CSV table of C-alpha atoms (C1' of nucleotides) in Angstrom, one decimal:
chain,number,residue,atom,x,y,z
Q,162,UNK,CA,32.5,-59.9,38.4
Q,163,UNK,CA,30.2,-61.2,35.6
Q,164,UNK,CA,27.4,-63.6,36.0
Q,165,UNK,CA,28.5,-65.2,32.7
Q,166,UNK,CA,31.0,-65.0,29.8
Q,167,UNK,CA,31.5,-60.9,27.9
Q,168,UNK,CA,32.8,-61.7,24.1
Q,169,UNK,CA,32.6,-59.3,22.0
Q,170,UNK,CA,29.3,-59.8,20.0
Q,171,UNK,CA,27.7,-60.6,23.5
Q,172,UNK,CA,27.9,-57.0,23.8
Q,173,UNK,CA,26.5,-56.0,21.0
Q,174,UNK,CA,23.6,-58.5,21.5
Q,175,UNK,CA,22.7,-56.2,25.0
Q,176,UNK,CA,23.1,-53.2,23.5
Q,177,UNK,CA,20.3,-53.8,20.9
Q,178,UNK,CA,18.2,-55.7,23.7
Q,179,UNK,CA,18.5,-52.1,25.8
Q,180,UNK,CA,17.0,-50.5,23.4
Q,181,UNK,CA,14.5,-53.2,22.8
Q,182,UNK,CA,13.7,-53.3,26.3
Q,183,UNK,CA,13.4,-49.1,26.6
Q,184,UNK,CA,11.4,-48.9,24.2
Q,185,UNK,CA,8.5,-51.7,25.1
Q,186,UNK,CA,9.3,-52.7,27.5
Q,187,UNK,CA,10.8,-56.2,28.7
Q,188,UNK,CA,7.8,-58.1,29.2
Q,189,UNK,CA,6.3,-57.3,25.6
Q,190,UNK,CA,9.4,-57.9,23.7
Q,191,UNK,CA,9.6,-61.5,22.7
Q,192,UNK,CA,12.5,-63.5,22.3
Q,193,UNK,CA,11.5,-63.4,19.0
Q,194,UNK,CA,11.1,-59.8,18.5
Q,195,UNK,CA,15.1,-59.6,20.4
Q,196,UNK,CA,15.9,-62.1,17.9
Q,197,UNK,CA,15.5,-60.3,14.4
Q,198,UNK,CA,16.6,-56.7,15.5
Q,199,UNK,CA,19.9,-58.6,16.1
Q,200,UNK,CA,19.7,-60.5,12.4
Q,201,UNK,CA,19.5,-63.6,14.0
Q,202,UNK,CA,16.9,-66.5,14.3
Q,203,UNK,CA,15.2,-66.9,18.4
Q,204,UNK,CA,17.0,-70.3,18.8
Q,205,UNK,CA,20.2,-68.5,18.4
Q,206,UNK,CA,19.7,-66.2,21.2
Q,207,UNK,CA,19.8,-69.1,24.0
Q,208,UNK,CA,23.5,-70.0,22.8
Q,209,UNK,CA,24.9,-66.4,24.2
Q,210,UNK,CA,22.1,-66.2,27.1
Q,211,UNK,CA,21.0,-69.2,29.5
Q,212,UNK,CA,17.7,-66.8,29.9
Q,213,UNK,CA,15.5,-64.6,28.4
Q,214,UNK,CA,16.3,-63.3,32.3
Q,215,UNK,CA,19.8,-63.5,31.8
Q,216,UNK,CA,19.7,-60.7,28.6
Q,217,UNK,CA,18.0,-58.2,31.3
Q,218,UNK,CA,20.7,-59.1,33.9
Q,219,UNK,CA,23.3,-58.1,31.5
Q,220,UNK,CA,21.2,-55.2,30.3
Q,221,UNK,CA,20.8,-54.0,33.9
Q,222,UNK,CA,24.7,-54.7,34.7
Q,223,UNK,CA,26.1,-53.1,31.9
Q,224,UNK,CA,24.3,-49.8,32.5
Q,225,UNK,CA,25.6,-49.9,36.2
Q,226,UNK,CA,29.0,-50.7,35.6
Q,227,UNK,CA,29.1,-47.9,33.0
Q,228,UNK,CA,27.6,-45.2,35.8
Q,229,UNK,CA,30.1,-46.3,38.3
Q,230,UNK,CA,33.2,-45.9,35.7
Q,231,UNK,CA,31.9,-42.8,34.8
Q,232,UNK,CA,31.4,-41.6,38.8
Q,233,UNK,CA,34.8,-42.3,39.6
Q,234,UNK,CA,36.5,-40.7,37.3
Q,235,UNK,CA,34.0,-37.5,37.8
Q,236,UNK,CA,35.4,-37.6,41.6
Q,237,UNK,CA,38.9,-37.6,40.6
Q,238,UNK,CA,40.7,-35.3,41.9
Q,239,UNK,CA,38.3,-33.0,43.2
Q,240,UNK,CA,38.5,-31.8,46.6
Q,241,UNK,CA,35.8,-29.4,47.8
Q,242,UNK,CA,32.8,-31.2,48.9
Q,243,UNK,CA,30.2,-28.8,46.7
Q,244,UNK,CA,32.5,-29.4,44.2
Q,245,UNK,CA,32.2,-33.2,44.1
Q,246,UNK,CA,28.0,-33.6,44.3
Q,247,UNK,CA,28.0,-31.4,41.3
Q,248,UNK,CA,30.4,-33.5,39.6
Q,249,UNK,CA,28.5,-36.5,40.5
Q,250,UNK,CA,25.2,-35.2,39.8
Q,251,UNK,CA,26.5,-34.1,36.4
Q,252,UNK,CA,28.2,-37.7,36.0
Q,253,UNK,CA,25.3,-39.2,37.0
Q,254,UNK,CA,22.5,-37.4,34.8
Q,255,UNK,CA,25.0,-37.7,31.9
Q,256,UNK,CA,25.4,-41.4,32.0
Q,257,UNK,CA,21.3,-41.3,32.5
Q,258,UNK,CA,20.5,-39.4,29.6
Q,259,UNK,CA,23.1,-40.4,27.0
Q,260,UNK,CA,22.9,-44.3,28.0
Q,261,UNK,CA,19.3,-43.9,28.6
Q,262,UNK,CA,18.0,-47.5,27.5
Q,263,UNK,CA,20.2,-49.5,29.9
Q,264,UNK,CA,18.9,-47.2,32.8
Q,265,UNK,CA,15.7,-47.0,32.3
Q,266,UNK,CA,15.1,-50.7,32.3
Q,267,UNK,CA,17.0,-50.9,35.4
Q,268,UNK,CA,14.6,-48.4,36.9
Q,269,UNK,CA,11.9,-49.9,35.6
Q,270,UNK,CA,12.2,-54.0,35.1
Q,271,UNK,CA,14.0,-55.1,37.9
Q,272,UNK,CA,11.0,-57.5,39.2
Q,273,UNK,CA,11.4,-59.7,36.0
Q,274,UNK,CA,15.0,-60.6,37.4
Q,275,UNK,CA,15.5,-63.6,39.1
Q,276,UNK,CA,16.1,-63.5,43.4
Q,277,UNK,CA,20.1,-64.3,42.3
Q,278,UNK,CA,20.5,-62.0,39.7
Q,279,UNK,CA,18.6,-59.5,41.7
Q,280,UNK,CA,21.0,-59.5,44.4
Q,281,UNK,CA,23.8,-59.4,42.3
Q,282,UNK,CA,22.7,-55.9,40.9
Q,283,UNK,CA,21.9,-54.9,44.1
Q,284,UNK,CA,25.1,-55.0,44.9
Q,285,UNK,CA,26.4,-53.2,42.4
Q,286,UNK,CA,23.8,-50.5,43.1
Q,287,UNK,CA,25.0,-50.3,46.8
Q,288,UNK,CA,28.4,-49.8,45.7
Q,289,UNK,CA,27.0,-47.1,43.3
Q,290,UNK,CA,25.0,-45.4,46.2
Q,291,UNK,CA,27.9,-45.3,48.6
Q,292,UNK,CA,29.9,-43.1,46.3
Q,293,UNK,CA,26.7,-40.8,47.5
Q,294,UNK,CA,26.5,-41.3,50.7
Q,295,UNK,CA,30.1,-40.3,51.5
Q,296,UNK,CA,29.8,-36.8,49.4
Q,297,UNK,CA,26.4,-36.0,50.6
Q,298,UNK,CA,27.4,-36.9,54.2
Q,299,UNK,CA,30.9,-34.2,53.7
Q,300,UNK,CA,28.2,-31.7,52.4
Q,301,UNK,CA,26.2,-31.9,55.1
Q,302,UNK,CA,29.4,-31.7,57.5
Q,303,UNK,CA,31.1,-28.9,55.5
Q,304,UNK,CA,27.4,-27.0,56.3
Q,305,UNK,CA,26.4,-26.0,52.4
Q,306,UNK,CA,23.7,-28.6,53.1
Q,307,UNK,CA,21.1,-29.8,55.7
Q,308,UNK,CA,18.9,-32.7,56.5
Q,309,UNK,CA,19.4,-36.3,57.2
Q,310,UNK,CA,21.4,-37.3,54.6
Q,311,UNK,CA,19.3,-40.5,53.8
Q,312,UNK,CA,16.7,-38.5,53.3
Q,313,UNK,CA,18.7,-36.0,51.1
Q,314,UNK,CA,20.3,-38.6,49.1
Q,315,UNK,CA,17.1,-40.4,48.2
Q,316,UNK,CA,15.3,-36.7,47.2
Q,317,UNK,CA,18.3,-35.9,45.1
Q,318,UNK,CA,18.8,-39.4,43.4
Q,319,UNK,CA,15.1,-39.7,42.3
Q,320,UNK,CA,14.9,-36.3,41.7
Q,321,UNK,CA,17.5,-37.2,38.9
Q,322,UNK,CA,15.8,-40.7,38.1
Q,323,UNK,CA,12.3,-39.1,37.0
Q,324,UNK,CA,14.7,-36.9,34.7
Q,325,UNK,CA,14.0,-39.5,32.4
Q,326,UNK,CA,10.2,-39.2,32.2
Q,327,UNK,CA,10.6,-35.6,31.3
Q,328,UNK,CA,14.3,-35.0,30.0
Q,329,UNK,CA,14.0,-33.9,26.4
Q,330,UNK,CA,17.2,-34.9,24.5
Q,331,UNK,CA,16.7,-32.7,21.0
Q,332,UNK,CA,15.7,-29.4,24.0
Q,333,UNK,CA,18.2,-26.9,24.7
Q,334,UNK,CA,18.9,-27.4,28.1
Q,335,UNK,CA,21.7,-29.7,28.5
Q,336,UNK,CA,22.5,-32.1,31.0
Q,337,UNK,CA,24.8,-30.5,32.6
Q,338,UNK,CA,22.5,-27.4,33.0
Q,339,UNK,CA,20.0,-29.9,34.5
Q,340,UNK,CA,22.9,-30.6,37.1
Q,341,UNK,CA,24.2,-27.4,38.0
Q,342,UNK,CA,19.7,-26.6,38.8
Q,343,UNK,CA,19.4,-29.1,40.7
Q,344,UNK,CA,22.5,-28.7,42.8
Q,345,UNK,CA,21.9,-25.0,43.1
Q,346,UNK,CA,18.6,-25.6,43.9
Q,347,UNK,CA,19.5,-28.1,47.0
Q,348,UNK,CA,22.1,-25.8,48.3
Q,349,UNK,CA,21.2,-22.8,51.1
Q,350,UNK,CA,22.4,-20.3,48.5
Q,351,UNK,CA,23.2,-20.1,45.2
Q,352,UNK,CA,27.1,-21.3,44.9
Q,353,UNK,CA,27.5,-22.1,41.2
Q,354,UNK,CA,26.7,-20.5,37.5
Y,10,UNK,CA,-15.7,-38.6,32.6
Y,11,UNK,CA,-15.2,-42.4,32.6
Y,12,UNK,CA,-14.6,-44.6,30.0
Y,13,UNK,CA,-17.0,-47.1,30.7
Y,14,UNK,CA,-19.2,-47.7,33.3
Y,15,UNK,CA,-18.6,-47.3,37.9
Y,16,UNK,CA,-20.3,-50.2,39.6
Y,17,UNK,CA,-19.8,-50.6,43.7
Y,18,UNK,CA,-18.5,-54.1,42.2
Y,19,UNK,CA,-16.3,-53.1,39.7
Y,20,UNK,CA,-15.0,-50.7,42.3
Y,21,UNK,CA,-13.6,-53.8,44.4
Y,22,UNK,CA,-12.1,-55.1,41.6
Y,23,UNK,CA,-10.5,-52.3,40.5
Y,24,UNK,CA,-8.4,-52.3,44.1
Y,25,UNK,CA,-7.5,-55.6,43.6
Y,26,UNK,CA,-6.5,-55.4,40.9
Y,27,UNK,CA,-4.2,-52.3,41.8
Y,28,UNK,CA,-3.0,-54.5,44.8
Y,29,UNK,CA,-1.7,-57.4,42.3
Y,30,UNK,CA,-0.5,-55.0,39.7
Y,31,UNK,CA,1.3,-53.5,41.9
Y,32,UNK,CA,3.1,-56.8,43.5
Y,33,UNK,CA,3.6,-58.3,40.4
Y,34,UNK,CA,3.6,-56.1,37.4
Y,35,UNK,CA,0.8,-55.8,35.0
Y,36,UNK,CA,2.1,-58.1,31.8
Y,37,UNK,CA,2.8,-60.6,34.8
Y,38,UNK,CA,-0.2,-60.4,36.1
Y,39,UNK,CA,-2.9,-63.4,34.2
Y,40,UNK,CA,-6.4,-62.5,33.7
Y,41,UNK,CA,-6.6,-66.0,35.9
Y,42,UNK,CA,-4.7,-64.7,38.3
Y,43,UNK,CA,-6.6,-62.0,38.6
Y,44,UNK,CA,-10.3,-63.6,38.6
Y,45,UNK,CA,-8.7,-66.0,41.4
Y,46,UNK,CA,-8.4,-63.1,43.8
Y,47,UNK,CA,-11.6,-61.8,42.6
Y,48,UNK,CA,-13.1,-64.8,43.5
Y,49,UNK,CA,-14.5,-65.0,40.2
Y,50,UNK,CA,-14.1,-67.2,36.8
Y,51,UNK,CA,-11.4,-65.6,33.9
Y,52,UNK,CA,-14.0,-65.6,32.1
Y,53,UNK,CA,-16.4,-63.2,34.3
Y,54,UNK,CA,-13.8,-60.5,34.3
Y,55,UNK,CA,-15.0,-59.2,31.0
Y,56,UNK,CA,-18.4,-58.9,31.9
Y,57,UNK,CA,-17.1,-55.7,33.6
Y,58,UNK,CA,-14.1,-55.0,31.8
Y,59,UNK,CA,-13.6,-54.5,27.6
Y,60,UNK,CA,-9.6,-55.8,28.4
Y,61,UNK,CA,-7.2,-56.5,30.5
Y,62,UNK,CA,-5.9,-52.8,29.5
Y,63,UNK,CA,-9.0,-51.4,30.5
Y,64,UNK,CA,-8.3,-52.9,33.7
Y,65,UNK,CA,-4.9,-51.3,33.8
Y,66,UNK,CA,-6.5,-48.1,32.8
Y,67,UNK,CA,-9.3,-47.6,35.8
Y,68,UNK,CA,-6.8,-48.8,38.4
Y,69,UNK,CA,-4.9,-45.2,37.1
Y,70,UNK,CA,-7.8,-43.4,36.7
Y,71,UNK,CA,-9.4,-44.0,40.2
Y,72,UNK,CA,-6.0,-43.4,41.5
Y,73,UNK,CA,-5.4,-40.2,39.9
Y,74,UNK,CA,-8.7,-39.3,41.0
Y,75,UNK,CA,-8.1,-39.5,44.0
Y,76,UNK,CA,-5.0,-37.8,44.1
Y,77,UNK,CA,-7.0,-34.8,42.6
Y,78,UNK,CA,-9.5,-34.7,45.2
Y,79,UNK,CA,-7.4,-34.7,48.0
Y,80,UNK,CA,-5.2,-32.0,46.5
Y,81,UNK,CA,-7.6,-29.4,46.0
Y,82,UNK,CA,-8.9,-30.1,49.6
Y,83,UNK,CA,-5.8,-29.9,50.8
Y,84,UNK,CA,-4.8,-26.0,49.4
Y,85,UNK,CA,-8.7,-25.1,50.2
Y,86,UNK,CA,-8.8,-21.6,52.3
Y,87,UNK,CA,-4.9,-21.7,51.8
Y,88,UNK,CA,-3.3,-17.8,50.9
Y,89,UNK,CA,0.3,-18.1,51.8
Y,90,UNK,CA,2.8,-19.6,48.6
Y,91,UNK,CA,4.9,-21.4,50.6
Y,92,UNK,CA,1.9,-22.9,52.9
Y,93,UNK,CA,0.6,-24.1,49.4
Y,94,UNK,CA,3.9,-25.8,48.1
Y,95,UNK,CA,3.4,-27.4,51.9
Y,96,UNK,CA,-0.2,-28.7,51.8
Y,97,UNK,CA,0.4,-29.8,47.9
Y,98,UNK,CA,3.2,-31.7,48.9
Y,99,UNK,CA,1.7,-33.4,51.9
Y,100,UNK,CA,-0.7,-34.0,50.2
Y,101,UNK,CA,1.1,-35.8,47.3
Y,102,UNK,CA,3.1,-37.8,49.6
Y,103,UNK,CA,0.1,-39.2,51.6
Y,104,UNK,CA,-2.0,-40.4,48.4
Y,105,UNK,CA,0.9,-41.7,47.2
Y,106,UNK,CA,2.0,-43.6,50.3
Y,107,UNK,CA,-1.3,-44.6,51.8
Y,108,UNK,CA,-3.1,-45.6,48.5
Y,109,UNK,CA,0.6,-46.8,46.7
Y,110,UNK,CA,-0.5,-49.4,44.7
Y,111,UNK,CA,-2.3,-47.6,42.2
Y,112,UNK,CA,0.1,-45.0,41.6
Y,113,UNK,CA,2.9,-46.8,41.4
Y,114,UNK,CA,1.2,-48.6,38.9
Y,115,UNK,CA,0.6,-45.2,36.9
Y,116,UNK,CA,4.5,-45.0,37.2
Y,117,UNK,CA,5.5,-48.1,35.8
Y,118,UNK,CA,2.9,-49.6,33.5
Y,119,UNK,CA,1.7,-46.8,31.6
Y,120,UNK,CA,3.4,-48.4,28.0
Y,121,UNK,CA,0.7,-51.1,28.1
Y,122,UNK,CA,-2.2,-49.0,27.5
Y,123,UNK,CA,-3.8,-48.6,24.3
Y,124,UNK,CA,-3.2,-45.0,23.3
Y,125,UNK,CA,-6.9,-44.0,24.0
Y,126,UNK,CA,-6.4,-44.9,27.4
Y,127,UNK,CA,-3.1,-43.2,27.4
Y,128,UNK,CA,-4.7,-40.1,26.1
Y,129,UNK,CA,-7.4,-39.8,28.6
Y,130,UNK,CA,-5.2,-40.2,31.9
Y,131,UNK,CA,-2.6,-37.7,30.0
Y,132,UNK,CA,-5.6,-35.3,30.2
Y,133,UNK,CA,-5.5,-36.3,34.2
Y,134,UNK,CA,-2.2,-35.9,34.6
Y,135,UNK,CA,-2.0,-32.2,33.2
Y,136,UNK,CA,-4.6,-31.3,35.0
Y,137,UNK,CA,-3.0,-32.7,38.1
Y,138,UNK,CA,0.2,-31.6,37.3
Y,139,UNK,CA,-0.9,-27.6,36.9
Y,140,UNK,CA,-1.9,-27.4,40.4
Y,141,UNK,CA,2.1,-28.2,41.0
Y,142,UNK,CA,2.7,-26.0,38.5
Y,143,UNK,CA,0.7,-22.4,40.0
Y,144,UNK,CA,2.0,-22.9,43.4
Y,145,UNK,CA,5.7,-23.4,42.0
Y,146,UNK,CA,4.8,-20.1,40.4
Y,147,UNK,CA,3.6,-18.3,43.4
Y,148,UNK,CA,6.9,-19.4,45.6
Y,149,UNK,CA,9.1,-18.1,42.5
Y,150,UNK,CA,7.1,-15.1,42.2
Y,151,UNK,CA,7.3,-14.7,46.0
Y,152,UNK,CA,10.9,-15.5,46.5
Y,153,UNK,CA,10.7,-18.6,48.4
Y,154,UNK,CA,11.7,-20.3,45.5
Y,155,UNK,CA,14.7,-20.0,42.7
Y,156,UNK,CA,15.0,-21.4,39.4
Y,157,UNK,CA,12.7,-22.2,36.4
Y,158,UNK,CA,9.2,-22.9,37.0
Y,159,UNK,CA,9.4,-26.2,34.9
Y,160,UNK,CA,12.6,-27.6,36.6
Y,161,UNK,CA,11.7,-27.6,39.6
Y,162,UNK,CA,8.4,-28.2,39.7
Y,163,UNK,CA,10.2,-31.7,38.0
Y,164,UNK,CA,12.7,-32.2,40.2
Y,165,UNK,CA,10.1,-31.5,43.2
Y,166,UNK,CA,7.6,-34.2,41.7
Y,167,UNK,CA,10.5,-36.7,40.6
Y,168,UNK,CA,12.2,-36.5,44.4
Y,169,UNK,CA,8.5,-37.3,45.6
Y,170,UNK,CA,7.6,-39.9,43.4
Y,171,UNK,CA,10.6,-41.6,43.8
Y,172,UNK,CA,10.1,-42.1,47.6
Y,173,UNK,CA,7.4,-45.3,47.0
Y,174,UNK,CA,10.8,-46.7,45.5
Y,175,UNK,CA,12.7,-46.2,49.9
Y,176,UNK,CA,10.3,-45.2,52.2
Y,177,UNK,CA,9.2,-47.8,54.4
Y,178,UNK,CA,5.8,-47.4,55.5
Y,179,UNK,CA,6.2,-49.3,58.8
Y,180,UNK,CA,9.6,-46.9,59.6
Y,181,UNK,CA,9.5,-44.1,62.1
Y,182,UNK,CA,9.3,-41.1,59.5
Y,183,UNK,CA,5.7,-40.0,58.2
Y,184,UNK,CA,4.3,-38.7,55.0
Y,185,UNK,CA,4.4,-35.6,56.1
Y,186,UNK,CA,7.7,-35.6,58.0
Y,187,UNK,CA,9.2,-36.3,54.4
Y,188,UNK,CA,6.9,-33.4,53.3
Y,189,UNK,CA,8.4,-30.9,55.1
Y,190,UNK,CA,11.9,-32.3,54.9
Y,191,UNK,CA,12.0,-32.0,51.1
Y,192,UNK,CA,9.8,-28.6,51.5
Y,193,UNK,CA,12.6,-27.3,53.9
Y,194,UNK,CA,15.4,-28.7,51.2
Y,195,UNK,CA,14.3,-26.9,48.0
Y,196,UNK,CA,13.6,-23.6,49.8
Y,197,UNK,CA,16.3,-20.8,50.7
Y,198,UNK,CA,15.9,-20.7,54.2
Y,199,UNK,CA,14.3,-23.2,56.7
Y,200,UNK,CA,11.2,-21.4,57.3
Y,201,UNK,CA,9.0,-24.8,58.7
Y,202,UNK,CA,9.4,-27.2,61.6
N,114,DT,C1',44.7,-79.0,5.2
N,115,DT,C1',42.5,-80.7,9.5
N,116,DC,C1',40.7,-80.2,13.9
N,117,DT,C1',38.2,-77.3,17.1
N,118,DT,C1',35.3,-74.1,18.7
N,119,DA,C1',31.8,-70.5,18.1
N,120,DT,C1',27.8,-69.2,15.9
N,121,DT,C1',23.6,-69.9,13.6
N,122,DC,C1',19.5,-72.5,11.6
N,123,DT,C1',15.5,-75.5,11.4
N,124,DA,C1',11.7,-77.3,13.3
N,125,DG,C1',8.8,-77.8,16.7
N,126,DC,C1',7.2,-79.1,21.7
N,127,DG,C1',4.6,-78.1,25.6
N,128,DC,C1',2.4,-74.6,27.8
N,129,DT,C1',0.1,-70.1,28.8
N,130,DT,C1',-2.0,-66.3,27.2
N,131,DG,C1',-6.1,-63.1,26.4
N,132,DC,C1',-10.5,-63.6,25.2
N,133,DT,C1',-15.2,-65.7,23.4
N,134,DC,C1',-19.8,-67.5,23.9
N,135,DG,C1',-24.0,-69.8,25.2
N,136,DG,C1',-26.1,-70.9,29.1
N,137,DT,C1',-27.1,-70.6,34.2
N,138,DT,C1',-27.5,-68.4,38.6
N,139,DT,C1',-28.0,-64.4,41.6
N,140,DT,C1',-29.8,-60.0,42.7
N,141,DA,C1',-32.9,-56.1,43.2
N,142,DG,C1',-36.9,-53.5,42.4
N,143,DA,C1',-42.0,-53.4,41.3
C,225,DT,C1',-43.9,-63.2,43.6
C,226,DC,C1',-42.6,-62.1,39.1
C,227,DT,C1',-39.3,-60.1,36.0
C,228,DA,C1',-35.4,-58.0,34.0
C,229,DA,C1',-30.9,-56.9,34.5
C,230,DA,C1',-26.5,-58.0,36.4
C,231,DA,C1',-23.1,-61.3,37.5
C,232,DC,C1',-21.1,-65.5,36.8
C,233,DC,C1',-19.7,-70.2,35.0
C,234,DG,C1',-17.6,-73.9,32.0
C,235,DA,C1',-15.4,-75.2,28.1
C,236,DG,C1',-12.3,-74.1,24.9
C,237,DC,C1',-10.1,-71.7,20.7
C,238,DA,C1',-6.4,-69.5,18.3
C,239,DA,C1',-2.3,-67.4,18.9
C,240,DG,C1',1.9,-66.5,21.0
C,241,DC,C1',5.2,-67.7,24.5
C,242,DG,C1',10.0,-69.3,26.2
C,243,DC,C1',12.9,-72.7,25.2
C,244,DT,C1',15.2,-77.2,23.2
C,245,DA,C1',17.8,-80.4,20.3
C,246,DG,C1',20.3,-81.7,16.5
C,247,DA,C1',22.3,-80.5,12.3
C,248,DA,C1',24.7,-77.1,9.4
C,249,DT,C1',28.0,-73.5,8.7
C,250,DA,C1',31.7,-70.1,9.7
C,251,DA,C1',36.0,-68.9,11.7
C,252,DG,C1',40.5,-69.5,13.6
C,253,DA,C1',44.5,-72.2,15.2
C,254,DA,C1',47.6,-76.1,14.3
DNA sequence: TTCTTATTCTAGCGCTTGCTCGGTTTTAGA
DNA sequence: TCTAAAACCGAGCAAGCGCTAGAATAAGAA
């Protein structure tokens, strides 16, 4: 579900206002600023959005919907509980650091959003977070891991968030080596390498 | 070192100013908004302050100030590694959760300031952030702890600063329950309670 | 072609923003 | 009580903000 309409240029309209809004931020970039890196004129920009608001909503939305796609299919099919958090630690610090700009204004402009977009997103974040819920809570059960498991889940997950305060891209650590750290480094002994 | 000068009056304005920053964001915040709470004139504000960035900026500095200070009383008279990774980590927590708005600030608005600014609370930071990094050292070093140095001395500090994002100050859970909950998660063996 | 819809442009309105400046009041120490 | 510094006020400027409305153009279906 979509707040508003998806064509195709729409698209391409959020991708350049991720960037935008990654790199200074969404409160700095003016319409008009949004306006010329998309080769348009600022009036123009109110026919695809109702809002300057709206363009973070879909901003936000589209880096969410992404993450969950990308979650999903990590889980498929796998069966061992240690197994599935590295998968979805590795699904989620890849969709982090490749589609960086989308998640990073999530993280960090969500009090610009309106009270109806906001809870939108929220709900699309809950959704997100329940995937970890369930495989943190089987790791817990299956005994490779111990603690509440809000508690666990809220360590790893921003663990992983401040990734992109540090993360450096052109380094030689991948994110999947990133993963495989953190996961080892949660765990009572060293499972994976 | 300052960059300007450290009134008792500017002082109080400082914290508010951290208080509405926090709330509201610091592009969102209006220098009238600001002089309201102040009890003060728009105009006034710059008696005591060059900008509104320079604002922004002493609401970091004092809090990483005091972040610093309570740190280093915190591992005083301290031998043992993983004591240290203990104290350094309540100690993170509790700044950060009792005096949360100016640090949260430091998380989120950091892209406004003018690079001076940004280059002086840098030179904070690092000097902040190699306390973290000779205790992760000592715990490697003493086996307490696996992994690079760098990592998860990252992933430590990212799982902690992520917490002003969940925890819920009026909850059950203390700062330093959550201390020794993520102390007990990153090391081998539960060696605290 | 003709009609329709999607996209863009031009021009600007009304408002808010950070900040200035000359003058007044308040405060604190000798 | 006098004086100098510190703090504050009132009025407002120049620039930039989000956004609108109506006309122009491009694109696609009939």
């Amino acid at each position: 579900m979509t707040l508003t309409n998806n064509s195709k240029r729409r698209k391409e309209l959020v991708a350049i206002a991720a960037r935008l809004f990654f790199e200074q931020g969404y409160e700095r970039t003016t319409v008009r600023i949004l306006a010329e890196a998309m080769g348009i004129k600022s009036g123009s920009l109110f026919h695809h959005f109702t809002d300057k608001q709206a363009i973070l909503c879909a901003v936000i939305e589209s880096g969410m919907q992404s993450a969950m796609q990308i979650a999903h299919e990590a889980l498929e099919g796998v069966q061992d509980p240690q197994d599935k958090l590295l998968a979805l630690t590795k699904a989620h610090l890849s969709t982090l650091l490749t589609d960086r700009n989308a998640h990073v204004v999530a993280l960090y402009e969500w009090r610009s959003l309106t009270p109806e977009s906001l809870h939108h997103l929220v709900g699309l974040r809950d959704e997100y977070e329940s995937l970890w819920r369930s495989v943190i809570q089987e790791c817990i059960q299956a005994d490779v891991l111990h603690g509440e498991e809000s508690v666990v889940r809220h360590f790893a997950l921003g663990a992983l968030n401040w990734t992109v305060q540090w993360y450096d891209p052109q380094g030689q650590r991948t994110p999947d080596d990133l993963a495989l750290a953190l996961v080892n480094l949660l765990m009572d002994r060293t499972h994976f390498n």
